[in-house]
Amino acid sequence: MEPLLRVEGLSLAFGGVKALDEISFSARAGAITAMIGPNGAGKTTAINCVSGAYRPQSGRVFFAGREVTGMPAHRLARLGLTRTFQNLQVFGQLSVLENVMVGLHAVTRQGFAAAILRLPAMRREERLIADQAMAALEDLGLSAVAHRPAGQLSYGDRKRLELARALAARPKLVLLDEPVAGLNAAETDAMGQALVRARDLGVGLVLVEHDMALVMKISDQVVVLSFGQKIAQGDPHQVQNDPQVLATYLGGRQEPVNGFSPGAAPNRAEAAHA
Amino acid sequence: MTRGGRIFALQLAALALAVLLLPLLVGNPYHLNVLNVMALMVIVVTGLNLLIGFAGHISLGHAAFFGLGAYVSAILSATYGLNPWLALLAAAAAVALLALVIGLPTLRLAGNYLVMATLGGNLIFTTVVLQMDQLTGGPSGFSGIPPLSLFGRAIVDDQSFYWLVWAAALLGLVVARNLAQSRVGRGLRALKDAPAAAAALGVDVARYKTGVFVISALYAGLAGSLHAHYFGIIAPKSFDIFVSVELVTMCLVGGMGSLWGGFLGAAFLTPLPQVLHVFEEYKDIFYGGVLLALLIYQPHGLAGLWARLRARRPLESA
């Protein structure tokens, strides 16, 4: 069966630096595909190429049965592909509820004329948007702060808000750029559960993450990048025992390590795993 | 109705009531004339504020849209004998087209190129009006513009134009508010905060920015047409770059991006030069000074000051 997302030979260089060198991978619906690798491996660049933020210099991206290489982000969103950001991108001036309501933009229609004339169809759609957005907030336990300005939320709540906003429109695929970076153990655990719930509803998730404990716990497939190249791919167990991965992460030690945590903050990762 | 919706309805009703009662207090036709000019400015600045508040872009060419509306209306109705209402519609179409021509290439780019394009556009507009004197009357202006008429009555006197222009201004506020409280308005506010995230959620950033720019220009163009048919005479000086700066100043004084900011700024600054005659000569310096002082001491304008005072009150009473 054709996977939901298929990336073929993606390459992008910044000046002389090859950020991505012939990267190929795929992601299925209803599965979590994690992309890991040391800092500067090209993980975020890969996400940016798939999500329409960057245009790859060569290579092709297929999504839901059609080629989408270089397609602008807003059109990808309408096809059911959205993303979250490593440096939080909540709409600080909007309320928490309004943030999620923007999340439903891709699946709603009312335009300028309907807005200005405040047509009945537009008001109906507005109520529908508000209801669905509220449901998405409840899923992530944010309904109590729905009417607060999003800029006032704590860091952890903003992370959850980004996920709620991305999931509100029931997308086919969500690209997540470090969803648990900076979260404490309890928040990381809750976020992991939310991701698993979304997966079980059939959403495909591509996860860039340094928290190895989380990655190994929830991923169905792991893709390992290093210096712009894919060095391994497989289920968590295979990847943890791959000699090249171990060499990259642990500097040449060959024995497999169970639940190893070479990410940015090993202590946090172990705590989350426990 | 939401709480915000009720507050807006109350504020609008209060303004409508003031509009209804004010002519009873104002006996002097000159003062009525000032109120009429104020309403024209409320329309233009409310439109400009949509652009600043939603797209986060500043236009330094809104006087040119105001002027294009005025000249197209004037030329079509006076020179070619078109019905003034049809001339007004044609002028609106011309303004929308010009806004598209300026907005389409510049609003796709990430930087704030619109401000340069509109500034250049305004300078070109003034030059064209001055040079094409066969058509526009050149530096001495264009006169003999027929008035609009409603129910067979020509709207020539200050009193009847007062009703028309303030009705238009109130309508302009309702339209701005409708736009703000909609899917499109939300998309616009979102793209101003975090454009990449808005795009990832399906907001067509370039299209929305261009759309709000065109609407914003239409406010100015319609006010320009009303202006031309009301005064019967127009001159290029009313539409030059300094007027554009005045309009931006009104936005800043009133409160950038606030729904009532356009109204407050225009209502406060339009009569000021008339009241303080000393400033007439130094108007541009005065506006420049106000602009500087505001940006430093009160960046959110009168609307921001009002919001701060309201927020402070419960603390003081506690």
Coordinates of C-alpha atoms in Angstrom, one line a residue:
Chain A
M1 CA 0.0 0.0 0.0
E2 CA 1.2 3.5 -0.8
P3 CA 2.3 5.2 2.4
L4 CA 0.6 8.5 3.4
L5 CA 3.9 10.4 3.0
R6 CA 6.7 9.4 0.8
V7 CA 9.9 11.4 0.5
E8 CA 12.4 10.6 -2.3
G9 CA 15.9 11.8 -2.5
L10 CA 15.4 15.1 -0.8
S11 CA 18.5 17.4 -1.0
L12 CA 19.1 20.9 0.1
A13 CA 22.3 22.8 0.6
F14 CA 22.8 26.1 2.4
G15 CA 25.9 27.6 0.7
G16 CA 28.4 24.8 0.8
V17 CA 26.7 22.9 3.6
K18 CA 24.6 19.9 2.6
A19 CA 21.8 20.1 5.1
L20 CA 20.0 17.2 3.4
D21 CA 21.7 14.7 1.2
E22 CA 19.4 12.4 -0.7
I23 CA 17.1 11.7 2.2
S24 CA 14.3 9.2 1.5
F25 CA 11.7 8.0 4.0
S26 CA 8.0 7.4 4.4
A27 CA 5.3 7.7 7.0
R28 CA 2.1 5.8 7.4
A29 CA -1.3 6.9 8.6
G30 CA -2.1 5.9 12.1
A31 CA 1.6 5.5 12.9
I32 CA 4.2 7.6 14.7
T33 CA 7.4 8.0 12.7
A34 CA 10.2 9.6 14.7
M35 CA 13.1 11.3 13.2
I36 CA 16.2 11.5 15.4
G37 CA 19.8 12.5 15.1
P38 CA 22.4 14.8 16.6
N39 CA 21.9 18.6 16.4
G40 CA 22.5 19.8 12.9
A41 CA 21.6 16.4 11.4
G42 CA 19.0 18.0 9.1
K43 CA 15.8 16.9 11.0
T44 CA 14.1 20.3 11.1
T45 CA 15.3 21.1 7.5
A46 CA 13.6 17.8 6.4
I47 CA 10.3 18.9 8.1
N48 CA 10.6 22.4 6.5
C49 CA 11.0 20.8 3.1
V50 CA 8.0 18.6 3.5
S51 CA 5.8 21.3 5.1
G52 CA 6.4 23.8 2.3
A53 CA 8.5 26.2 4.3
Y54 CA 11.6 25.4 2.2
R55 CA 11.7 24.3 -1.4
P56 CA 14.1 21.3 -1.8
Q57 CA 16.8 21.6 -4.5
S58 CA 16.2 18.1 -5.6
G59 CA 14.0 15.2 -4.6
R60 CA 10.2 14.7 -4.5
V61 CA 7.5 14.6 -1.8
F62 CA 4.3 12.6 -2.3
F63 CA 1.4 13.0 0.1
A64 CA -1.9 11.2 0.1
G65 CA -1.4 9.9 -3.4
R66 CA -0.2 13.1 -5.2
E67 CA 3.1 14.9 -5.6
V68 CA 3.3 18.0 -3.4
T69 CA 7.0 19.0 -3.8
G70 CA 7.3 22.7 -3.2
M71 CA 3.6 23.2 -2.6
P72 CA 3.0 26.2 -0.3
A73 CA 2.0 25.5 3.3
H74 CA -1.5 26.8 3.1
R75 CA -2.4 24.4 0.3
L76 CA -0.8 21.4 2.1
A77 CA -3.0 22.3 5.0
R78 CA -6.1 22.0 2.9
L79 CA -4.9 18.5 1.8
G80 CA -4.6 17.5 5.5
L81 CA -0.9 18.1 6.3
T82 CA 0.0 20.5 9.0
R83 CA 2.8 21.0 11.5
T84 CA 4.0 22.4 14.9
F85 CA 7.1 24.5 15.5
Q86 CA 10.2 24.0 17.5
N87 CA 10.2 27.7 18.7
L88 CA 6.6 28.1 19.8
Q89 CA 4.3 29.8 17.2
V90 CA 1.1 30.5 19.1
F91 CA -0.9 33.5 18.1
G92 CA -0.3 35.5 21.3
Q93 CA -2.8 38.2 20.6
L94 CA -5.6 35.7 20.1
S95 CA -7.4 33.9 22.8
V96 CA -6.6 30.2 23.4
L97 CA -9.9 29.2 21.8
E98 CA -9.3 31.5 18.8
N99 CA -5.9 29.9 18.3
V100 CA -7.6 26.5 17.9
M101 CA -10.3 28.1 15.8
V102 CA -7.6 29.2 13.3
G103 CA -6.6 25.5 13.4
L104 CA -9.9 24.8 11.6
H105 CA -9.1 27.3 8.9
A106 CA -8.2 24.6 6.3
V107 CA -11.5 22.8 6.6
T108 CA -13.8 25.8 6.6
R109 CA -14.7 28.2 3.8
Q110 CA -16.4 31.5 4.6
G111 CA -14.5 34.3 2.9
F112 CA -14.2 38.1 2.9
A113 CA -17.7 38.8 1.5
A114 CA -19.5 36.5 3.9
A115 CA -17.6 38.0 6.8
I116 CA -18.4 41.6 5.9
L117 CA -22.1 40.8 5.3
R118 CA -22.3 38.5 8.3
L119 CA -24.4 36.0 6.3
P120 CA -26.4 33.3 8.2
A121 CA -24.2 30.6 6.7
M122 CA -21.1 32.3 8.0
R123 CA -22.6 32.6 11.5
R124 CA -23.6 28.9 11.5
E125 CA -20.1 28.0 10.4
E126 CA -18.6 30.2 13.2
R127 CA -20.6 28.4 15.8
L128 CA -19.5 25.0 14.4
I129 CA -15.9 26.2 14.5
A130 CA -16.2 27.3 18.1
D131 CA -17.7 24.0 19.2
Q132 CA -15.1 21.9 17.4
A133 CA -12.3 24.1 18.8
M134 CA -13.7 23.7 22.3
A135 CA -13.8 19.9 21.9
A136 CA -10.1 20.0 20.7
L137 CA -9.2 22.0 23.8
E138 CA -11.0 19.6 26.1
D139 CA -9.0 16.7 24.6
L140 CA -5.8 18.3 25.8
G141 CA -7.2 19.7 29.1
L142 CA -7.1 23.3 28.1
S143 CA -10.8 24.2 28.2
A144 CA -10.4 26.0 31.5
V145 CA -8.2 28.7 29.9
A146 CA -10.1 28.9 26.6
H147 CA -10.8 32.6 26.9
R148 CA -7.4 33.7 28.1
P149 CA -5.0 35.4 25.7
A150 CA -2.7 32.7 24.4
G151 CA 0.3 34.9 25.1
Q152 CA -0.4 34.5 28.9
L153 CA -0.2 30.7 29.0
S154 CA 2.7 28.9 30.6
Y155 CA 5.3 27.3 28.3
G156 CA 3.9 23.8 28.8
D157 CA 0.3 25.0 28.1
R158 CA 1.5 26.7 24.9
K159 CA 3.1 23.5 23.8
R160 CA -0.2 21.7 24.3
L161 CA -2.1 24.5 22.6
E162 CA 0.0 24.0 19.5
L163 CA -0.8 20.4 19.4
A164 CA -4.6 21.0 20.0
R165 CA -4.5 23.6 17.2
A166 CA -2.7 21.2 14.8
L167 CA -5.1 18.4 15.5
A168 CA -8.3 20.4 15.5
A169 CA -9.0 20.0 11.8
R170 CA -8.5 16.2 12.0
P171 CA -5.5 16.3 9.6
K172 CA -4.1 13.2 7.9
L173 CA -0.5 14.0 8.9
V174 CA 1.1 16.3 11.5
L175 CA 4.8 17.1 11.5
L176 CA 5.9 17.8 15.1
D177 CA 9.1 19.6 15.7
E178 CA 10.3 18.8 19.2
P179 CA 6.9 18.6 20.9
V180 CA 8.3 17.9 24.4
A181 CA 11.4 20.0 24.4
G182 CA 11.6 21.9 27.6
L183 CA 8.7 20.1 29.3
N184 CA 9.0 18.4 32.7
A185 CA 8.5 14.7 33.2
A186 CA 4.8 14.8 33.9
E187 CA 4.1 17.2 31.0
T188 CA 6.2 15.0 28.7
D189 CA 4.3 11.9 29.7
A190 CA 0.9 13.7 29.1
M191 CA 2.1 14.9 25.7
G192 CA 3.2 11.4 24.7
Q193 CA -0.2 10.1 25.7
A194 CA -1.9 12.8 23.6
L195 CA 0.3 11.8 20.6
V196 CA -0.6 8.1 21.0
R197 CA -4.3 9.0 21.2
A198 CA -4.1 11.0 18.0
R199 CA -2.3 8.1 16.3
D200 CA -5.0 5.6 17.5
L201 CA -7.5 7.9 15.8
G202 CA -5.7 7.3 12.5
V203 CA -3.6 10.4 12.3
G204 CA -0.1 10.0 10.9
L205 CA 2.6 11.7 13.0
V206 CA 6.1 12.6 12.1
L207 CA 8.1 13.5 15.2
V208 CA 11.4 15.2 15.4
E209 CA 12.5 14.7 19.0
H210 CA 15.6 14.5 21.2
D211 CA 13.9 12.8 24.1
M212 CA 15.0 9.2 23.4
A213 CA 12.9 7.6 26.1
L214 CA 9.8 9.1 24.6
V215 CA 10.8 8.3 21.1
M216 CA 11.5 4.6 21.9
K217 CA 8.3 4.3 23.9
I218 CA 5.8 5.6 21.4
S219 CA 7.3 5.3 17.9
D220 CA 6.3 2.7 15.4
Q221 CA 9.2 3.6 13.1
V222 CA 12.4 5.6 13.7
V223 CA 14.5 7.3 11.0
V224 CA 18.0 8.3 12.0
L225 CA 19.8 11.2 10.4
S226 CA 23.4 12.3 10.7
F227 CA 25.0 15.2 8.8
G228 CA 22.2 15.4 6.3
Q229 CA 22.2 11.6 5.5
K230 CA 19.9 8.9 6.6
I231 CA 22.0 6.3 8.5
A232 CA 19.3 4.0 9.8
Q233 CA 15.6 3.2 9.7
G234 CA 13.5 0.6 11.5
D235 CA 11.4 0.0 14.6
P236 CA 12.8 1.3 17.9
H237 CA 14.4 -2.0 18.8
Q238 CA 16.2 -2.3 15.5
V239 CA 17.5 1.2 15.6
Q240 CA 18.7 0.9 19.2
N241 CA 20.9 -2.0 18.2
D242 CA 22.1 -0.6 14.9
P243 CA 25.9 -0.3 15.1
Q244 CA 26.1 2.9 13.0
V245 CA 23.5 4.6 15.2
L246 CA 25.4 3.6 18.3
A247 CA 28.6 4.9 16.8
T248 CA 27.0 8.2 16.0
Y249 CA 25.4 8.7 19.4
L250 CA 27.8 7.1 21.7
G251 CA 31.1 7.6 19.9
G252 CA 31.9 4.1 18.8
R253 CA 30.7 2.0 21.8
Q254 CA 29.4 -1.2 20.2
E255 CA 27.3 -2.9 22.9
P256 CA 23.5 -2.2 22.7
V257 CA 22.1 -0.1 25.5
N258 CA 18.6 -0.5 26.6
G259 CA 16.6 2.7 26.6
F260 CA 19.7 4.8 26.1
S261 CA 19.2 8.5 26.3
P262 CA 21.8 10.5 24.5
G263 CA 19.5 13.5 24.0
A264 CA 19.9 17.1 25.1
A265 CA 18.9 16.4 28.7
P266 CA 19.5 12.7 29.7
N267 CA 18.1 13.2 33.2
R268 CA 14.7 14.4 32.0
A269 CA 14.5 11.6 29.5
E270 CA 15.2 8.9 32.1
A271 CA 12.6 10.5 34.4
A272 CA 10.0 10.3 31.6
H273 CA 10.9 6.7 30.9
A274 CA 10.6 5.7 34.5
Chain B
M1 CA -24.3 37.6 21.3
T2 CA -20.9 37.4 22.9
R3 CA -19.8 39.9 25.5
G4 CA -17.5 41.7 23.0
G5 CA -20.4 41.8 20.6
R6 CA -22.7 43.5 23.1
I7 CA -20.1 46.0 24.1
F8 CA -19.6 46.9 20.4
A9 CA -23.4 47.2 19.9
L10 CA -23.6 49.5 22.9
Q11 CA -20.7 51.7 21.7
L12 CA -22.1 51.9 18.2
A13 CA -25.6 52.8 19.5
A14 CA -24.1 55.6 21.7
L15 CA -22.2 57.0 18.7
A16 CA -25.4 56.8 16.5
L17 CA -27.3 58.6 19.2
A18 CA -24.6 61.3 19.3
V19 CA -24.7 61.6 15.5
L20 CA -28.5 62.0 15.7
L21 CA -28.4 64.7 18.5
L22 CA -25.4 66.7 17.5
P23 CA -27.1 68.7 14.7
L24 CA -29.5 70.1 17.3
L25 CA -26.6 71.6 19.2
V26 CA -24.6 72.8 16.2
G27 CA -26.2 75.8 14.7
N28 CA -23.2 77.1 12.8
P29 CA -22.9 75.5 9.3
Y30 CA -19.1 75.8 9.5
H31 CA -19.1 73.4 12.5
L32 CA -21.3 71.0 10.6
N33 CA -18.8 71.2 7.8
V34 CA -16.1 70.2 10.2
L35 CA -18.2 67.3 11.4
N36 CA -18.6 66.2 7.8
V37 CA -14.9 66.3 7.1
M38 CA -14.4 64.4 10.4
A39 CA -16.8 61.6 9.2
L40 CA -14.8 61.4 5.9
M41 CA -11.6 61.0 7.9
V42 CA -13.3 58.4 10.2
I43 CA -14.0 56.3 7.1
V44 CA -10.5 56.6 5.6
V45 CA -8.7 56.0 8.9
T46 CA -11.0 53.0 9.9
G47 CA -10.0 51.4 6.6
L48 CA -6.3 52.2 7.1
N49 CA -6.5 50.8 10.6
L50 CA -7.8 47.5 9.2
L51 CA -4.6 47.2 7.2
I52 CA -2.4 48.2 10.1
G53 CA -4.2 46.1 12.7
F54 CA -4.8 43.0 10.6
A55 CA -1.9 42.7 8.2
G56 CA 0.6 44.6 10.2
H57 CA 1.5 46.7 7.2
I58 CA 1.5 50.5 7.0
S59 CA 0.3 52.4 3.8
L60 CA 1.8 55.8 3.1
G61 CA -0.3 56.1 0.1
H62 CA -3.9 56.2 1.4
A63 CA -4.3 59.8 0.3
A64 CA -3.8 58.6 -3.3
F65 CA -6.7 56.1 -2.9
F66 CA -8.7 58.9 -1.4
G67 CA -7.7 61.1 -4.3
L68 CA -8.3 58.5 -7.0
G69 CA -11.8 57.9 -5.7
A70 CA -12.4 61.7 -5.8
Y71 CA -10.9 62.3 -9.3
V72 CA -12.5 59.3 -11.0
S73 CA -15.9 60.2 -9.5
A74 CA -15.4 63.9 -10.5
I75 CA -14.2 63.2 -14.1
L76 CA -16.9 60.6 -14.8
S77 CA -19.8 62.6 -13.5
A78 CA -18.7 66.2 -14.5
T79 CA -16.9 65.6 -17.8
Y80 CA -18.7 62.5 -19.0
G81 CA -22.1 63.2 -17.4
L82 CA -22.4 59.8 -15.6
N83 CA -24.8 59.5 -12.7
P84 CA -22.8 60.4 -9.6
W85 CA -23.7 57.1 -7.9
L86 CA -22.5 55.1 -10.9
A87 CA -19.4 57.3 -10.9
L88 CA -18.8 56.5 -7.3
L89 CA -19.0 52.7 -8.0
A90 CA -16.7 53.1 -11.0
A91 CA -14.3 55.0 -8.8
A92 CA -14.4 52.2 -6.2
A93 CA -13.6 49.7 -8.9
A94 CA -10.6 51.8 -10.1
V95 CA -9.3 52.1 -6.5
A96 CA -9.6 48.3 -6.0
L97 CA -7.7 47.7 -9.2
L98 CA -4.9 50.1 -8.2
A99 CA -4.7 48.5 -4.8
L100 CA -4.4 45.1 -6.4
V101 CA -1.6 46.3 -8.8
I102 CA 0.3 47.6 -5.8
G103 CA -0.5 44.9 -3.3
L104 CA -0.1 41.7 -5.4
P105 CA 3.6 42.0 -6.0
T106 CA 4.6 43.6 -2.7
L107 CA 2.5 41.6 -0.2
R108 CA 4.0 38.3 -1.4
L109 CA 7.4 39.4 -0.1
A110 CA 8.3 38.8 3.5
G111 CA 9.6 42.3 4.3
N112 CA 7.5 45.5 4.7
Y113 CA 7.7 46.6 1.0
L114 CA 4.2 47.9 1.0
V115 CA 5.2 51.1 2.7
M116 CA 7.7 51.9 0.0
A117 CA 5.3 50.9 -2.8
T118 CA 2.4 53.0 -1.5
L119 CA 4.8 56.0 -0.8
G120 CA 6.0 55.8 -4.4
G121 CA 2.4 55.3 -5.6
N122 CA 1.3 58.4 -3.9
L123 CA 4.1 60.5 -5.4
I124 CA 3.2 59.2 -8.9
F125 CA -0.5 59.9 -8.3
T126 CA 0.2 63.5 -7.5
T127 CA 2.5 63.9 -10.5
V128 CA 0.0 62.4 -12.8
V129 CA -2.8 64.6 -11.5
L130 CA -0.7 67.7 -11.9
Q131 CA 0.5 66.7 -15.4
M132 CA -2.7 65.5 -17.0
D133 CA -4.3 68.9 -16.5
Q134 CA -6.6 68.5 -19.5
L135 CA -8.4 65.7 -17.6
T136 CA -7.8 66.7 -14.0
G137 CA -7.6 70.5 -14.0
G138 CA -3.9 70.3 -12.9
P139 CA -2.7 72.3 -9.9
S140 CA -5.7 74.6 -9.9
G141 CA -8.1 71.7 -9.2
F142 CA -11.2 70.3 -10.7
S143 CA -14.5 72.1 -10.2
G144 CA -18.2 71.7 -11.1
I145 CA -18.6 68.2 -9.7
P146 CA -22.3 67.4 -9.4
P147 CA -23.7 66.4 -6.0
L148 CA -25.0 62.9 -5.2
S149 CA -28.8 62.8 -4.9
L150 CA -31.1 60.6 -2.9
F151 CA -34.8 60.2 -3.4
G152 CA -34.8 62.9 -6.0
R153 CA -33.1 65.4 -3.6
A154 CA -29.6 66.7 -4.3
I155 CA -27.3 66.3 -1.3
V156 CA -25.7 69.7 -1.5
D157 CA -26.2 71.4 1.9
D158 CA -24.1 70.5 5.0
Q159 CA -27.0 69.1 6.8
S160 CA -28.1 66.5 4.3
F161 CA -24.5 65.5 3.6
Y162 CA -24.1 65.1 7.3
W163 CA -26.7 62.3 7.4
L164 CA -25.2 60.5 4.4
V165 CA -21.6 60.7 5.5
W166 CA -22.2 59.7 9.1
A167 CA -24.4 56.8 8.0
A168 CA -21.5 55.7 5.8
A169 CA -19.0 56.1 8.7
L170 CA -21.2 54.0 11.0
L171 CA -21.6 51.4 8.3
G172 CA -17.8 51.4 7.8
L173 CA -17.3 50.6 11.5
V174 CA -19.9 47.8 11.4
V175 CA -18.1 46.3 8.4
A176 CA -14.7 46.5 10.1
R177 CA -16.1 44.9 13.2
N178 CA -17.8 42.1 11.1
L179 CA -14.5 41.4 9.4
A180 CA -12.6 41.3 12.7
Q181 CA -15.1 38.8 14.2
S182 CA -14.9 36.2 11.4
R183 CA -12.9 33.3 10.1
V184 CA -11.1 35.7 7.8
G185 CA -10.4 38.2 10.5
R186 CA -9.0 35.5 12.8
G187 CA -6.8 34.3 10.0
L188 CA -5.6 37.9 9.5
R189 CA -4.8 38.5 13.2
A190 CA -3.1 35.1 13.3
L191 CA -0.9 35.8 10.3
K192 CA 0.2 39.1 11.9
D193 CA 1.3 37.2 15.1
A194 CA 3.0 34.2 13.5
P195 CA 2.8 34.0 9.7
A196 CA 4.5 30.6 9.4
A197 CA 2.0 29.0 11.8
A198 CA -1.0 30.6 10.1
A199 CA 0.2 29.3 6.7
A200 CA 0.6 25.8 8.1
L201 CA -3.0 25.9 9.3
G202 CA -4.3 26.9 5.9
V203 CA -4.3 30.7 5.9
D204 CA -3.2 31.9 2.4
V205 CA -1.0 34.7 3.8
A206 CA -0.4 36.7 0.6
R207 CA -4.0 36.5 -0.5
Y208 CA -5.4 37.6 2.9
K209 CA -3.0 40.5 3.1
T210 CA -3.8 41.6 -0.4
G211 CA -7.5 41.3 0.4
V212 CA -7.4 43.4 3.5
F213 CA -5.3 46.0 1.6
V214 CA -7.9 46.2 -1.2
I215 CA -10.7 46.6 1.4
S216 CA -8.7 49.3 3.2
A217 CA -8.1 51.2 -0.1
L218 CA -11.8 50.9 -0.9
Y219 CA -12.7 52.8 2.4
A220 CA -10.4 55.6 1.2
G221 CA -11.7 55.6 -2.3
L222 CA -15.3 55.7 -1.3
A223 CA -14.6 58.6 1.2
G224 CA -12.8 60.3 -1.7
S225 CA -15.9 60.0 -4.0
L226 CA -18.1 61.4 -1.2
H227 CA -15.6 64.2 -0.6
A228 CA -15.7 65.2 -4.3
H229 CA -19.4 65.2 -4.7
Y230 CA -19.9 67.1 -1.4
F231 CA -17.4 69.9 -2.0
G232 CA -17.9 70.1 -5.8
I233 CA -14.3 71.0 -6.2
I234 CA -11.1 69.1 -5.5
A235 CA -7.4 70.0 -5.7
P236 CA -4.3 67.8 -5.8
K237 CA -3.0 69.2 -2.5
S238 CA -5.8 67.4 -0.6
F239 CA -4.3 64.0 -1.8
D240 CA -0.6 64.4 -1.5
I241 CA 1.9 62.5 0.6
F242 CA 1.5 64.8 3.6
V243 CA -2.1 63.8 3.8
S244 CA -1.1 60.2 3.8
V245 CA 1.2 60.9 6.8
E246 CA -1.7 62.7 8.5
L247 CA -3.9 59.6 8.0
V248 CA -1.2 57.3 9.6
T249 CA -0.9 59.8 12.4
M250 CA -4.6 59.6 13.0
C251 CA -4.3 55.8 13.2
L252 CA -1.5 56.1 15.7
V253 CA -3.3 58.7 17.8
G254 CA -6.4 56.7 17.9
G255 CA -4.8 53.3 18.5
M256 CA -3.2 51.1 15.8
G257 CA -5.3 48.1 15.1
S258 CA -8.0 48.9 17.5
L259 CA -11.5 48.9 16.0
W260 CA -12.3 52.3 17.5
G261 CA -8.8 53.7 17.0
G262 CA -9.7 55.0 13.5
F263 CA -12.7 56.8 14.9
L264 CA -10.9 58.3 17.9
G265 CA -7.9 59.4 15.9
A266 CA -10.0 61.1 13.2
A267 CA -12.4 62.6 15.7
F268 CA -9.6 64.0 17.7
L269 CA -7.2 65.3 15.0
T270 CA -9.6 66.6 12.3
P271 CA -11.0 69.5 14.3
L272 CA -7.7 70.3 16.1
P273 CA -6.1 72.5 13.4
Q274 CA -9.4 74.3 13.1
V275 CA -9.6 74.9 16.8
L276 CA -6.0 75.8 17.2
H277 CA -5.5 78.2 14.4
V278 CA -1.9 78.8 15.3
F279 CA -1.1 75.3 14.1
E280 CA -2.5 75.8 10.6
E281 CA 0.8 77.1 9.3
Y282 CA 2.8 74.4 11.1
K283 CA 0.4 71.6 10.6
D284 CA 2.9 69.1 9.2
I285 CA 5.4 69.9 11.9
F286 CA 2.6 69.5 14.5
Y287 CA 1.6 66.1 13.1
G288 CA 5.2 65.0 13.0
G289 CA 5.6 66.0 16.6
V290 CA 2.5 64.2 17.7
L291 CA 3.6 61.1 15.8
L292 CA 7.0 61.1 17.5
A293 CA 5.6 61.7 21.0
L294 CA 3.0 59.1 20.7
L295 CA 5.3 56.4 19.4
I296 CA 7.5 57.0 22.4
Y297 CA 5.0 57.6 25.2
Q298 CA 1.7 56.1 24.1
P299 CA 2.3 53.5 21.4
H300 CA -1.3 52.1 21.6
G301 CA -2.9 55.6 21.2
L302 CA -6.1 56.9 22.7
A303 CA -7.8 53.4 22.5
G304 CA -4.8 52.0 24.5
L305 CA -5.0 54.8 27.0
W306 CA -8.7 54.1 27.5
A307 CA -8.1 50.4 27.9
R308 CA -5.4 51.1 30.5
L309 CA -7.6 53.5 32.5
R310 CA -10.4 50.9 32.5
A311 CA -8.1 48.2 33.6
R312 CA -6.8 50.3 36.5
R313 CA -10.2 51.4 37.9
P314 CA -11.1 48.2 39.8
L315 CA -7.7 48.2 41.5
E316 CA -8.2 51.7 42.8
S317 CA -11.7 51.1 44.1
A318 CA -10.5 47.9 45.9

